[in-house]
């Protein structure tokens, strides 16, 4: 029982540490990309790395804590921004995209296990899929909300550029502003994310979930409890006399 409590505490601490790392990324060198209001940041990478190492619930939890901290006014968003007004601002869709990306990436990657092989092709492909989906998913709410905010505010710097265009041309312009400049950077992040997560996951599993023997013991204990419960509910069957 004590081991289980200690493991749960460690998993909670890992979530907090991951959230802190994402927050501290706001101190790293970040800047606005040319001809766009969207900043270049490492925070999307850290959200996805946390999810691919810890799994969906903890990865999404870490990203959720980061968003909560920023919403409460702590300057943890890109370029030291914070507050609800920033979340609802034109780059707010990307912030919400971080949460969606962490949840889905972590769900695909799954929780880490001690018996994972660091150089398994199957494992790397799963992590590649998880991370690639995560990086792409950030831009779905990001671009939708960016277009909405530009068109809803005539004083926006890019309003005049979009207002007279067709819907298709508007989307093409928004994609050039909010996606195209980041593609090569995200490809480099993806190339670093997969091996990093593949190497760290088994070690993280040993710390957060214990050794293979402990995992097996917990599994056996769980199965025994289920069997005991089933046996207690199982009524004897009366055989019919012929």
Tab-separated table of C-alpha atoms in Angstrom:
chain	number	residue	atom	x	y	z
A	1	UNK	CA	0.000	0.000	0.000
A	2	UNK	CA	2.814	2.404	0.918
A	3	UNK	CA	4.513	1.704	-2.399
A	4	UNK	CA	1.306	2.483	-4.292
A	5	UNK	CA	0.877	5.783	-2.452
A	6	UNK	CA	4.515	6.649	-3.108
A	7	UNK	CA	4.154	5.854	-6.813
A	8	UNK	CA	1.005	7.976	-7.084
A	9	UNK	CA	2.820	10.827	-5.338
A	10	UNK	CA	5.732	10.510	-7.756
A	11	UNK	CA	3.375	10.591	-10.735
A	12	UNK	CA	1.742	13.756	-9.381
A	13	UNK	CA	5.169	15.321	-8.883
A	14	UNK	CA	6.153	14.354	-12.439
A	15	UNK	CA	3.075	16.180	-13.726
A	16	UNK	CA	4.015	19.278	-11.720
A	17	UNK	CA	7.639	19.147	-12.922
A	18	UNK	CA	6.490	18.842	-16.534
A	19	UNK	CA	4.147	21.815	-16.063
A	20	UNK	CA	7.004	23.836	-14.550
A	21	UNK	CA	9.264	22.981	-17.506
A	22	UNK	CA	6.612	24.165	-19.960
A	23	UNK	CA	6.190	27.382	-17.971
A	24	UNK	CA	9.941	28.036	-17.794
A	25	UNK	CA	10.175	27.696	-21.580
A	26	UNK	CA	8.747	31.222	-21.711
A	27	UNK	CA	12.177	32.383	-20.500
A	28	UNK	CA	13.898	30.848	-23.533
A	29	UNK	CA	14.720	32.930	-26.576
A	30	UNK	CA	11.443	33.512	-28.382
A	31	UNK	CA	10.414	35.998	-31.030
A	32	UNK	CA	7.682	36.908	-33.456
A	33	UNK	CA	8.118	35.392	-36.893
A	34	UNK	CA	8.405	37.937	-39.747
A	35	UNK	CA	5.069	39.175	-41.171
A	36	UNK	CA	3.025	37.358	-38.530
A	37	UNK	CA	1.776	37.961	-34.991
A	38	UNK	CA	2.420	34.353	-33.942
A	39	UNK	CA	5.543	33.812	-31.794
A	40	UNK	CA	8.052	31.015	-32.278
A	41	UNK	CA	8.296	28.994	-29.061
A	42	UNK	CA	9.504	25.676	-27.659
A	43	UNK	CA	6.406	25.273	-25.494
A	44	UNK	CA	4.509	23.187	-28.046
A	45	UNK	CA	7.423	20.744	-28.086
A	46	UNK	CA	7.532	20.469	-24.284
A	47	UNK	CA	3.766	19.859	-24.101
A	48	UNK	CA	4.067	17.002	-26.594
A	49	UNK	CA	7.242	15.574	-25.032
A	50	UNK	CA	5.559	15.520	-21.606
A	51	UNK	CA	2.535	13.740	-23.064
A	52	UNK	CA	4.582	11.178	-25.003
A	53	UNK	CA	6.657	10.337	-21.930
A	54	UNK	CA	4.007	10.409	-19.195
A	55	UNK	CA	0.881	9.429	-21.125
A	56	UNK	CA	-2.381	11.187	-21.922
A	57	UNK	CA	-3.769	12.045	-18.483
A	58	UNK	CA	-0.512	13.327	-17.004
A	59	UNK	CA	0.588	15.058	-20.220
A	60	UNK	CA	-2.729	16.858	-20.566
A	61	UNK	CA	-2.634	17.610	-16.843
A	62	UNK	CA	0.780	19.265	-17.110
A	63	UNK	CA	-0.340	21.366	-20.071
A	64	UNK	CA	-3.579	22.236	-18.279
A	65	UNK	CA	-1.617	23.492	-15.249
A	66	UNK	CA	0.544	25.614	-17.561
A	67	UNK	CA	-2.555	27.178	-19.159
A	68	UNK	CA	-4.136	27.717	-15.734
A	69	UNK	CA	-0.998	29.472	-14.484
A	70	UNK	CA	-0.985	31.772	-17.494
A	71	UNK	CA	-4.698	32.474	-17.147
A	72	UNK	CA	-4.169	33.475	-13.506
A	73	UNK	CA	-1.688	36.127	-14.588
A	74	UNK	CA	1.677	34.391	-14.237
A	75	UNK	CA	3.790	35.393	-17.286
A	76	UNK	CA	4.363	31.883	-18.645
A	77	UNK	CA	3.015	32.248	-22.177
A	78	UNK	CA	5.307	33.060	-25.106
A	79	UNK	CA	7.135	36.387	-24.830
A	80	UNK	CA	6.134	36.653	-21.157
A	81	UNK	CA	2.434	37.165	-21.816
A	82	UNK	CA	-0.323	36.111	-19.424
A	83	UNK	CA	-3.976	36.583	-18.519
A	84	UNK	CA	-7.375	35.563	-19.834
A	85	UNK	CA	-7.190	38.350	-22.416
A	86	UNK	CA	-4.181	36.630	-23.977
A	87	UNK	CA	-5.947	33.260	-24.066
A	88	UNK	CA	-8.895	34.905	-25.836
A	89	UNK	CA	-6.569	36.960	-28.051
A	90	UNK	CA	-5.609	36.054	-31.601
A	91	UNK	CA	-2.937	33.548	-30.584
A	92	UNK	CA	-5.131	31.977	-27.906
A	93	UNK	CA	-6.209	29.195	-30.238
A	94	UNK	CA	-2.651	27.881	-30.266
A	95	UNK	CA	-2.619	27.738	-26.459
A	96	UNK	CA	-5.806	25.668	-26.420
A	97	UNK	CA	-4.257	23.616	-29.211
A	98	UNK	CA	-1.414	22.731	-26.831
A	99	UNK	CA	-3.899	21.050	-24.507
A	100	UNK	CA	-5.604	19.136	-27.320
A	101	UNK	CA	-2.214	18.083	-28.712
A	102	UNK	CA	-1.011	16.854	-25.307
A	103	UNK	CA	-4.194	14.860	-24.676
A	104	UNK	CA	-4.206	13.159	-28.084
A	105	UNK	CA	-0.434	12.583	-28.268
A	106	UNK	CA	-0.433	11.050	-24.814
A	107	UNK	CA	-3.410	8.866	-25.660
A	108	UNK	CA	-1.636	7.502	-28.745
A	109	UNK	CA	1.727	7.045	-26.982
A	110	UNK	CA	0.152	5.488	-23.889
A	111	UNK	CA	1.664	5.232	-20.418
A	112	UNK	CA	5.341	4.206	-20.239
A	113	UNK	CA	6.329	0.641	-19.342
A	114	UNK	CA	9.612	-0.635	-17.969
A	115	UNK	CA	9.770	-3.438	-20.545
A	116	UNK	CA	9.700	-1.048	-23.526
A	117	UNK	CA	12.692	-1.428	-25.801
A	118	UNK	CA	14.490	1.850	-26.430
A	119	UNK	CA	15.253	1.006	-30.049
A	120	UNK	CA	12.096	-0.865	-31.022
A	121	UNK	CA	10.863	0.130	-34.500
A	122	UNK	CA	7.255	-0.424	-33.401
A	123	UNK	CA	7.716	1.836	-30.394
A	124	UNK	CA	9.373	4.559	-32.451
A	125	UNK	CA	6.614	4.452	-35.071
A	126	UNK	CA	3.960	4.803	-32.363
A	127	UNK	CA	5.790	7.774	-30.870
A	128	UNK	CA	6.295	9.282	-34.327
A	129	UNK	CA	2.553	9.072	-34.974
A	130	UNK	CA	1.736	10.487	-31.537
A	131	UNK	CA	4.108	13.438	-31.865
A	132	UNK	CA	3.231	14.203	-35.509
A	133	UNK	CA	-0.482	14.276	-34.705
A	134	UNK	CA	0.251	16.504	-31.734
A	135	UNK	CA	2.288	19.057	-33.668
A	136	UNK	CA	-0.374	19.194	-36.401
A	137	UNK	CA	-3.249	19.435	-33.933
A	138	UNK	CA	-1.889	22.618	-32.356
A	139	UNK	CA	-2.646	24.497	-35.577
A	140	UNK	CA	-6.299	23.460	-35.952
A	141	UNK	CA	-7.755	25.727	-33.245
A	142	UNK	CA	-4.812	28.088	-33.704
A	143	UNK	CA	-5.575	28.959	-37.328
A	144	UNK	CA	-9.352	28.970	-36.872
A	145	UNK	CA	-9.172	31.435	-33.992
A	146	UNK	CA	-6.462	33.557	-35.652
A	147	UNK	CA	-8.661	34.115	-38.727
A	148	UNK	CA	-11.691	34.898	-36.561
A	149	UNK	CA	-9.825	37.461	-34.463
A	150	UNK	CA	-8.333	39.235	-37.481
A	151	UNK	CA	-11.673	39.560	-39.268
A	152	UNK	CA	-13.544	40.551	-36.098
A	153	UNK	CA	-11.278	43.527	-35.407
A	154	UNK	CA	-10.957	46.244	-38.102
A	155	UNK	CA	-8.055	47.731	-36.143
A	156	UNK	CA	-6.049	44.531	-36.468
A	157	UNK	CA	-2.823	44.925	-38.440
A	158	UNK	CA	-3.852	42.195	-40.880
A	159	UNK	CA	-7.536	43.118	-41.220
A	160	UNK	CA	-7.014	45.098	-44.414
A	161	UNK	CA	-5.086	42.210	-45.916
A	162	UNK	CA	-7.959	39.741	-45.434
A	163	UNK	CA	-11.240	41.638	-45.546
A	164	UNK	CA	-11.658	41.804	-49.337
A	165	UNK	CA	-10.439	38.286	-50.066
A	166	UNK	CA	-12.590	35.232	-50.741
A	167	UNK	CA	-12.869	32.653	-47.963
A	168	UNK	CA	-10.382	30.368	-49.702
A	169	UNK	CA	-7.846	33.152	-50.155
A	170	UNK	CA	-8.364	34.218	-46.545
A	171	UNK	CA	-7.490	30.736	-45.334
A	172	UNK	CA	-4.468	30.607	-47.641
A	173	UNK	CA	-3.259	33.917	-46.210
A	174	UNK	CA	-3.853	32.818	-42.591
A	175	UNK	CA	-1.965	29.570	-43.245
A	176	UNK	CA	0.968	31.557	-44.670
A	177	UNK	CA	0.982	33.672	-41.501
A	178	UNK	CA	0.222	31.103	-38.831
A	179	UNK	CA	1.534	27.787	-40.161
A	180	UNK	CA	4.018	27.980	-43.027
A	181	UNK	CA	6.781	29.838	-41.104
A	182	UNK	CA	6.790	27.130	-38.430
A	183	UNK	CA	6.845	23.974	-40.561
A	184	UNK	CA	10.621	23.495	-40.715
A	185	UNK	CA	11.028	24.276	-37.024
A	186	UNK	CA	8.342	21.776	-36.088
A	187	UNK	CA	9.961	19.126	-38.278
A	188	UNK	CA	13.200	19.595	-36.338
A	189	UNK	CA	11.271	19.411	-33.062
A	190	UNK	CA	9.575	16.213	-34.253
A	191	UNK	CA	12.948	14.699	-35.170
A	192	UNK	CA	14.179	15.415	-31.639
A	193	UNK	CA	10.958	14.433	-29.842
A	194	UNK	CA	10.774	10.794	-30.979
A	195	UNK	CA	14.247	9.553	-29.901
A	196	UNK	CA	14.133	11.630	-26.717
A	197	UNK	CA	10.824	10.102	-25.637
A	198	UNK	CA	11.827	6.581	-26.699
A	199	UNK	CA	14.969	6.752	-24.544
A	200	UNK	CA	13.336	8.371	-21.500
A	201	UNK	CA	10.072	6.380	-21.294
A	202	UNK	CA	11.509	3.126	-19.809
A	203	UNK	CA	13.491	5.073	-17.207
A	204	UNK	CA	10.421	7.176	-16.354
A	205	UNK	CA	8.376	3.981	-16.005
A	206	UNK	CA	10.834	2.524	-13.489
A	207	UNK	CA	10.611	5.676	-11.369
A	208	UNK	CA	6.851	6.222	-11.649
A	209	UNK	CA	5.584	2.638	-11.794
A	210	UNK	CA	8.402	0.529	-10.326
A	211	UNK	CA	10.377	-2.411	-11.693
A	212	UNK	CA	9.027	-5.111	-13.985
A	213	UNK	CA	8.657	-7.353	-10.945
A	214	UNK	CA	6.624	-4.695	-9.112
A	215	UNK	CA	4.435	-4.163	-12.163
A	216	UNK	CA	3.854	-7.909	-12.434
A	217	UNK	CA	3.137	-8.172	-8.691
A	218	UNK	CA	0.598	-5.336	-8.867
A	219	UNK	CA	-1.052	-6.973	-11.856
A	220	UNK	CA	-1.262	-10.338	-10.088
A	221	UNK	CA	-2.652	-8.682	-6.969
A	222	UNK	CA	-5.291	-6.928	-9.041
A	223	UNK	CA	-6.258	-10.193	-10.760
A	224	UNK	CA	-6.484	-12.009	-7.414
A	225	UNK	CA	-8.805	-9.333	-6.043
A	226	UNK	CA	-11.025	-9.575	-9.092
A	227	UNK	CA	-11.105	-13.375	-8.820
A	228	UNK	CA	-11.950	-13.211	-5.098
A	229	UNK	CA	-14.780	-10.783	-5.831
A	230	UNK	CA	-16.107	-13.037	-8.581
A	231	UNK	CA	-15.896	-16.097	-6.335
A	232	UNK	CA	-17.793	-14.304	-3.573
A	233	UNK	CA	-20.593	-13.429	-5.971
A	234	UNK	CA	-20.693	-16.826	-7.648
A	235	UNK	CA	-23.579	-18.945	-6.409
A	236	UNK	CA	-23.377	-22.731	-6.441
A	237	UNK	CA	-25.220	-24.310	-9.314
A	238	UNK	CA	-27.803	-26.957	-8.433
A	239	UNK	CA	-27.585	-29.958	-10.701
A	240	UNK	CA	-30.817	-31.399	-11.927
A	241	UNK	CA	-31.572	-35.020	-11.074
A	242	UNK	CA	-32.144	-37.262	-14.051
